[in-house]
XYZ file of C-alpha atoms in Angstrom:
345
model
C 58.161 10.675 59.097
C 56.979 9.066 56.168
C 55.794 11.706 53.525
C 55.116 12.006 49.750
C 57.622 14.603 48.827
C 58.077 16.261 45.596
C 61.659 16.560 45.139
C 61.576 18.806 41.612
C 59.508 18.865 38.635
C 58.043 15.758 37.818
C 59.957 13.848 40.693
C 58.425 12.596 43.382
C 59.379 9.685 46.471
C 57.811 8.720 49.087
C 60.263 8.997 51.980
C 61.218 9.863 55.116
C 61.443 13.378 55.876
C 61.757 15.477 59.218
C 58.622 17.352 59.807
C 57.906 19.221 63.031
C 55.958 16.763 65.458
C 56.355 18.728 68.357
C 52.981 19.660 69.760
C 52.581 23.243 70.996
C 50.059 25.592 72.893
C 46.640 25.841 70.786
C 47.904 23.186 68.322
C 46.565 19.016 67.709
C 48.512 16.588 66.410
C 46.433 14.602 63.563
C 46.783 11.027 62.558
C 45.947 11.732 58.879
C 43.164 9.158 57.209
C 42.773 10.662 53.699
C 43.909 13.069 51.874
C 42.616 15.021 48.380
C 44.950 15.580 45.297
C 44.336 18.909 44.262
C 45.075 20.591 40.707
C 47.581 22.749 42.371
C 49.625 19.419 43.551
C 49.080 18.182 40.147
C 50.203 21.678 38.674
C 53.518 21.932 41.204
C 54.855 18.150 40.028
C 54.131 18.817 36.446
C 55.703 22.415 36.295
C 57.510 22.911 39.432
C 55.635 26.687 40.362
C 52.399 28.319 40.238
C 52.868 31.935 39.639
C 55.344 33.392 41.872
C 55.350 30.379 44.202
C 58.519 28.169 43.008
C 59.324 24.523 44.025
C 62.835 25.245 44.931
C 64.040 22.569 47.735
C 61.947 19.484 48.363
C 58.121 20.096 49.792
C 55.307 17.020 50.952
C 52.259 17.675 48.789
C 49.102 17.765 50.276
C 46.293 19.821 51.832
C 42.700 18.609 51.585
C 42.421 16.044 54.528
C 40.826 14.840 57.275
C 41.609 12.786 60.140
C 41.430 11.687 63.935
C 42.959 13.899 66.709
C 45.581 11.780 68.439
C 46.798 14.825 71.033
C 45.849 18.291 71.960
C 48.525 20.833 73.134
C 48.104 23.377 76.222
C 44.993 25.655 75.784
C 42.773 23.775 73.353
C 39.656 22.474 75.515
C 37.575 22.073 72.106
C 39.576 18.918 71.114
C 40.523 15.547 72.325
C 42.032 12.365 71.593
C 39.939 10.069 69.203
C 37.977 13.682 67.568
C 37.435 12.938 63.987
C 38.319 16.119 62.249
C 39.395 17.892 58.548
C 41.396 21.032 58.760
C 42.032 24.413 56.894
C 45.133 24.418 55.094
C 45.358 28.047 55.149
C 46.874 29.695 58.153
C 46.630 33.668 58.666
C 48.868 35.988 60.909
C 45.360 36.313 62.957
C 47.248 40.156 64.156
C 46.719 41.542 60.920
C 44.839 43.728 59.502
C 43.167 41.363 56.585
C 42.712 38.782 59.360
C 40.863 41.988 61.669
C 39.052 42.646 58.334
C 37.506 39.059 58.115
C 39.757 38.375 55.013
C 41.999 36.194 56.724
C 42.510 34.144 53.121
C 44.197 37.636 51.283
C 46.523 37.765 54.225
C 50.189 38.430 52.908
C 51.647 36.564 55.649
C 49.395 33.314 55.309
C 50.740 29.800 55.483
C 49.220 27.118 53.228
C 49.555 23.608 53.125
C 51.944 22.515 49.926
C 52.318 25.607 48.604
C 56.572 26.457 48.466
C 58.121 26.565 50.946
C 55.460 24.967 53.109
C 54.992 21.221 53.902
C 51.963 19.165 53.230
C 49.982 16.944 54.690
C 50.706 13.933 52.344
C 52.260 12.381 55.797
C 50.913 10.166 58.560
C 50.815 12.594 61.274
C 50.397 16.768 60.738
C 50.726 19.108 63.422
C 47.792 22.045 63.097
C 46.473 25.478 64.809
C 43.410 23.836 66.459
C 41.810 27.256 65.685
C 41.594 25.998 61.640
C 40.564 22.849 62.774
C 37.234 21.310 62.743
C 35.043 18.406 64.108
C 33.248 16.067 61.799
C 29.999 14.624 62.574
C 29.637 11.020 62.963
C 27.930 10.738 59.534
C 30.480 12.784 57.895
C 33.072 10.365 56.025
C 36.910 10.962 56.292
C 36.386 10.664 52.131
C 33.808 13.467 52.239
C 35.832 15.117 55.243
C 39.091 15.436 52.884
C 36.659 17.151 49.794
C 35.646 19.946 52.648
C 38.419 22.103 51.511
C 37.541 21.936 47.300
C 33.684 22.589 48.712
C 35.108 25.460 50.336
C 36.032 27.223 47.302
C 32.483 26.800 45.773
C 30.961 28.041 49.072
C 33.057 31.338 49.019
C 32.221 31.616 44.988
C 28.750 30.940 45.841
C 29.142 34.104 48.874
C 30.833 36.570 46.200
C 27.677 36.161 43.783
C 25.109 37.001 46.307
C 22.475 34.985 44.769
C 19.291 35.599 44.986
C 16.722 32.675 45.249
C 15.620 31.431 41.636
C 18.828 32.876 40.213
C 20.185 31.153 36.863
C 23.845 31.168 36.814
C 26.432 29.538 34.198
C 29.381 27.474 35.507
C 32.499 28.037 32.934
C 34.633 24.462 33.322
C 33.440 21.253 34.769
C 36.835 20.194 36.617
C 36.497 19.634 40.218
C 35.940 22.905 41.225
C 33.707 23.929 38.645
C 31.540 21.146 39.745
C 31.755 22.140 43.232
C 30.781 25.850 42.440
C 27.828 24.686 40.482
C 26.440 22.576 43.999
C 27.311 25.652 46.119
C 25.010 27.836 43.543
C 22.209 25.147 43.889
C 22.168 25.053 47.012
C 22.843 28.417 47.998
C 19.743 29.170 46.177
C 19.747 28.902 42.161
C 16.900 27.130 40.183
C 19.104 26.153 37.647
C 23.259 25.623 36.664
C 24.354 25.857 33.219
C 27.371 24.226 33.479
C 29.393 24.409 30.012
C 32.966 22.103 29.119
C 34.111 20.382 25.842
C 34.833 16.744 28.107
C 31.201 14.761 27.667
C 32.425 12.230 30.550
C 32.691 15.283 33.379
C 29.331 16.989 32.239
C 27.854 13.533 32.631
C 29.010 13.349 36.328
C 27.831 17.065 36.694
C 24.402 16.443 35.232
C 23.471 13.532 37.744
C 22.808 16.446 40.100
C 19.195 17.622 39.497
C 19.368 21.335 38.664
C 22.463 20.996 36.404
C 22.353 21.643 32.654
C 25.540 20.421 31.092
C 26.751 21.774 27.631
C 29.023 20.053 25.378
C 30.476 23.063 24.059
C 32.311 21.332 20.889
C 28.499 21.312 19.373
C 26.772 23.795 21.653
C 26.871 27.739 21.919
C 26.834 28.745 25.600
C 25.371 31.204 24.621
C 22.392 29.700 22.837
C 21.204 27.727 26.096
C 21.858 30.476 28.114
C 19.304 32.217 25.762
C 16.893 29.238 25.734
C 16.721 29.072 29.318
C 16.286 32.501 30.742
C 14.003 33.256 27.872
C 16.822 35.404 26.244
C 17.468 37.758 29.314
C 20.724 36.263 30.154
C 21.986 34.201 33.504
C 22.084 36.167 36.728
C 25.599 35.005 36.995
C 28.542 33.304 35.519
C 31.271 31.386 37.283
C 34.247 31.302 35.653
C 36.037 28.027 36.954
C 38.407 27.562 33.879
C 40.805 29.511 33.797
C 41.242 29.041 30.315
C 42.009 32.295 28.009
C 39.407 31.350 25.146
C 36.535 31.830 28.435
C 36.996 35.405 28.563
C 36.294 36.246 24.937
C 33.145 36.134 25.285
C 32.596 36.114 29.284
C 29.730 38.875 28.955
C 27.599 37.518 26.533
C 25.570 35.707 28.074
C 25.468 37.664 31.246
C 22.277 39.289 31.637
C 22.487 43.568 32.595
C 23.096 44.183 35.697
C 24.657 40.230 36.693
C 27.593 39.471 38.152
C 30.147 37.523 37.216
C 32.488 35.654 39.539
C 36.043 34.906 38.204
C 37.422 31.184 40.535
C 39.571 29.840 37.640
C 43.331 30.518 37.861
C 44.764 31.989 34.308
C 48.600 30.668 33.641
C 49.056 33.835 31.936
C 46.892 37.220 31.927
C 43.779 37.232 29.765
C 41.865 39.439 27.441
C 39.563 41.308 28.875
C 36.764 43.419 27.807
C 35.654 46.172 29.511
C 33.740 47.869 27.569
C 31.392 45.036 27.464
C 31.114 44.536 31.156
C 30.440 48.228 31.952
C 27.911 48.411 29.292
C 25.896 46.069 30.901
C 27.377 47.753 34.199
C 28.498 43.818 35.576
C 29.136 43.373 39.000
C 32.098 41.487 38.800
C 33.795 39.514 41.888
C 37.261 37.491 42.744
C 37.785 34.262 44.818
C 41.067 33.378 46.520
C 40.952 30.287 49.053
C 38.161 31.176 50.892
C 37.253 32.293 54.815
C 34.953 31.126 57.476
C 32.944 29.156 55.520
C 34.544 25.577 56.338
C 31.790 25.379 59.367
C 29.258 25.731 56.787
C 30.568 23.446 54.479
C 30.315 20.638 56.612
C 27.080 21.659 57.967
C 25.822 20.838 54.224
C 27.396 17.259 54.199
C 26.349 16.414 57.545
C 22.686 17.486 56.438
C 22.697 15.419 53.249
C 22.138 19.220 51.463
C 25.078 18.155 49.156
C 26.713 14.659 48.706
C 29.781 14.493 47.194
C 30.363 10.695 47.398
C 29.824 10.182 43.159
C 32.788 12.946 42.363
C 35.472 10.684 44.285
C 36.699 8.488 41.346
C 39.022 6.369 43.266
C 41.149 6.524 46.284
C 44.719 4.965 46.298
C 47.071 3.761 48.996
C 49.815 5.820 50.675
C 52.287 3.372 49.355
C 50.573 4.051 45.967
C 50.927 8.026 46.109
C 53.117 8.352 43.350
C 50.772 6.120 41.266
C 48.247 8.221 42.269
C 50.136 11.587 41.199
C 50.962 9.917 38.074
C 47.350 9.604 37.091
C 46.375 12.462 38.335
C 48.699 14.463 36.197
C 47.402 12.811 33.214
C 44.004 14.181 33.420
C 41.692 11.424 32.870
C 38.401 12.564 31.343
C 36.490 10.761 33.721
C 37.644 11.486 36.766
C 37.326 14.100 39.032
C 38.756 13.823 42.673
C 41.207 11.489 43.099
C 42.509 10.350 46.840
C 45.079 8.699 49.000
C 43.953 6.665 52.264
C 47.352 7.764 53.974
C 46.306 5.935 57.588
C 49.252 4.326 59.703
């Protein structure tokens, strides 16, 4: 098959490539319609690893998509031919015992979608566990389908905090993810998102969302609209979607006692961290990884026009123009946000 495949760092081809097509018991084949480029494809072709995982023999990229079942092996009854679905990249040994524990994401023996030495779904047709699999309503795009799995991770962020309704909570980073955390905290229940950055052009997009607060941190203090808005008490929580370093210097300032903060952002390298300051205020604080069982409710929030994600997709490309597509991607455009392929045969 046909796939975009990233043959080292900073190569990539789109060629053929043999991927497994058989069709097995409890699996469906997908004809794939569109898929996401993620800042983990991004970070693989630019640097060839993320942490311990290492591009070392050629992989397809790929694993925010959505499609239309074409064929349904032995024991799946919940799927059929024509089925517009998006799947779960993330595939747990469902035996274990983080799988038994409802922590299927933290499994050590998961399988996820373009992440070394496992294929993507960059590719016409993908082969899937009909159990991470799921239908999309009519009124649920294959564009808004393929931006399930980024919504995902703002859902699970949104879980870890345990808002409470009326909550004020700070976003860290405006990238794609940070704005996806900052919809999950609206509309799991926060009055208001703080959502700080030093790129004007992505807390513009952020800010169209009523509820969002965007500050320009080059001429901002976080921590002065923090103070201005919660009346100097601090947010209930902070979101840390950066991963940069410089975020954690002063991560529990703003914070207000008792608050929690959620860390989503990915450091390259380990960070500074100040414990002193987070026990003194005795700060809840909370990890994300992936994310698990919450790509039902995900959907459930696009299909009810809760959240629409249409305005962050900045432009969609061909599959023949996937490398194109990479190649912007990688340069980080301040004015985009989710880029994606149309990959249909």
């Amino acid at each position: 098959m046909k796939a975009l495949v990233l043959e080292r760092q900073r190569e990539l081809s789109l060629r053929e490539i043999n991927l497994p097509s058989a069709v097995g018991h409890g699996m469906v084949k997908v004809m794939v319609d569109t898929v996401g480029i993620c800042g983990s494809d991004v970070h693989y072709y630019t640097h060839g690893r993320i942490g311990p995982f290492v591009v070392k023999q050629p992989m397809v990229l790929g694993h925010e998509a959505a499609g239309t079942v074409v064929e349904a092996g032995t024991g799946v009854s919940a799927f059929v031919a024509g089925d517009r679905v998006c799947m779960e990249p993330g595939v747990p040994d469902l035996s274990s015992r983080a799988s038994k524990l409802g922590l299927y994401n933290v499994d050590p023996n998961v399988t996820f979608w373009a992440t070394p030495p496992i294929h993507g779904c960059l590719t016409p047709y993908v082969v899937h566990p009909a159990a991470f699999t799921f239908k999309l309503p009519d009124n649920v795009s294959f564009a808004e389908g393929a931006m399930v799995e980024p919504l995902a991770v703002g859902l699970q962020a949104a879980s870890k905090a345990r808002i409470r309704p009326g909550d004020v909570a700070v976003v860290v980073g405006a990238g794609p993810i940070g704005i996806l955390v900052a919809l999950a905290a609206l509309a799991g229940g926060c009055s208001r998102v703080i959502i700080a950055d030093l790129v004007p052009e992505k807390l513009s997009i952020a800010q169209q969302y009523p509820g969002v607060i965007g500050v320009d941190i080059r001429h901002k203090t976080l921590g002065g609209e923090v103070a201005a808005v919660t009346a100097g008490w601090g947010a209930d929580i902070i979101f840390e979607a950066s991963g940069s370093p410089k975020a954690f210097l002063q991560l529990f300032d703003s914070i207000r006692p008792g608050g929690c903060v959620v860390l989503v952002g990915m450091p390259i390298e380990p960070v500074m961290f100040d414990v002193v300051a987070a026990a003194a205020k005795e700060v809840r604080i909370e990890t994300v990884f992936r994310y698990a069982n919450v790509f039902d409710r995900a959907i459930e929030m696009l299909s009810s026009g809760k959240l629409d994600l249409r305005p962050l997709i900045s432009r969609t490309f061909s599959f023949d123009e996937s490398v194109i597509a990479f190649e912007r991607a990688a340069k980080g455009l301040p004015g985009d946000v989710k880029l994606q392929i149309k990959v249909d045969p």
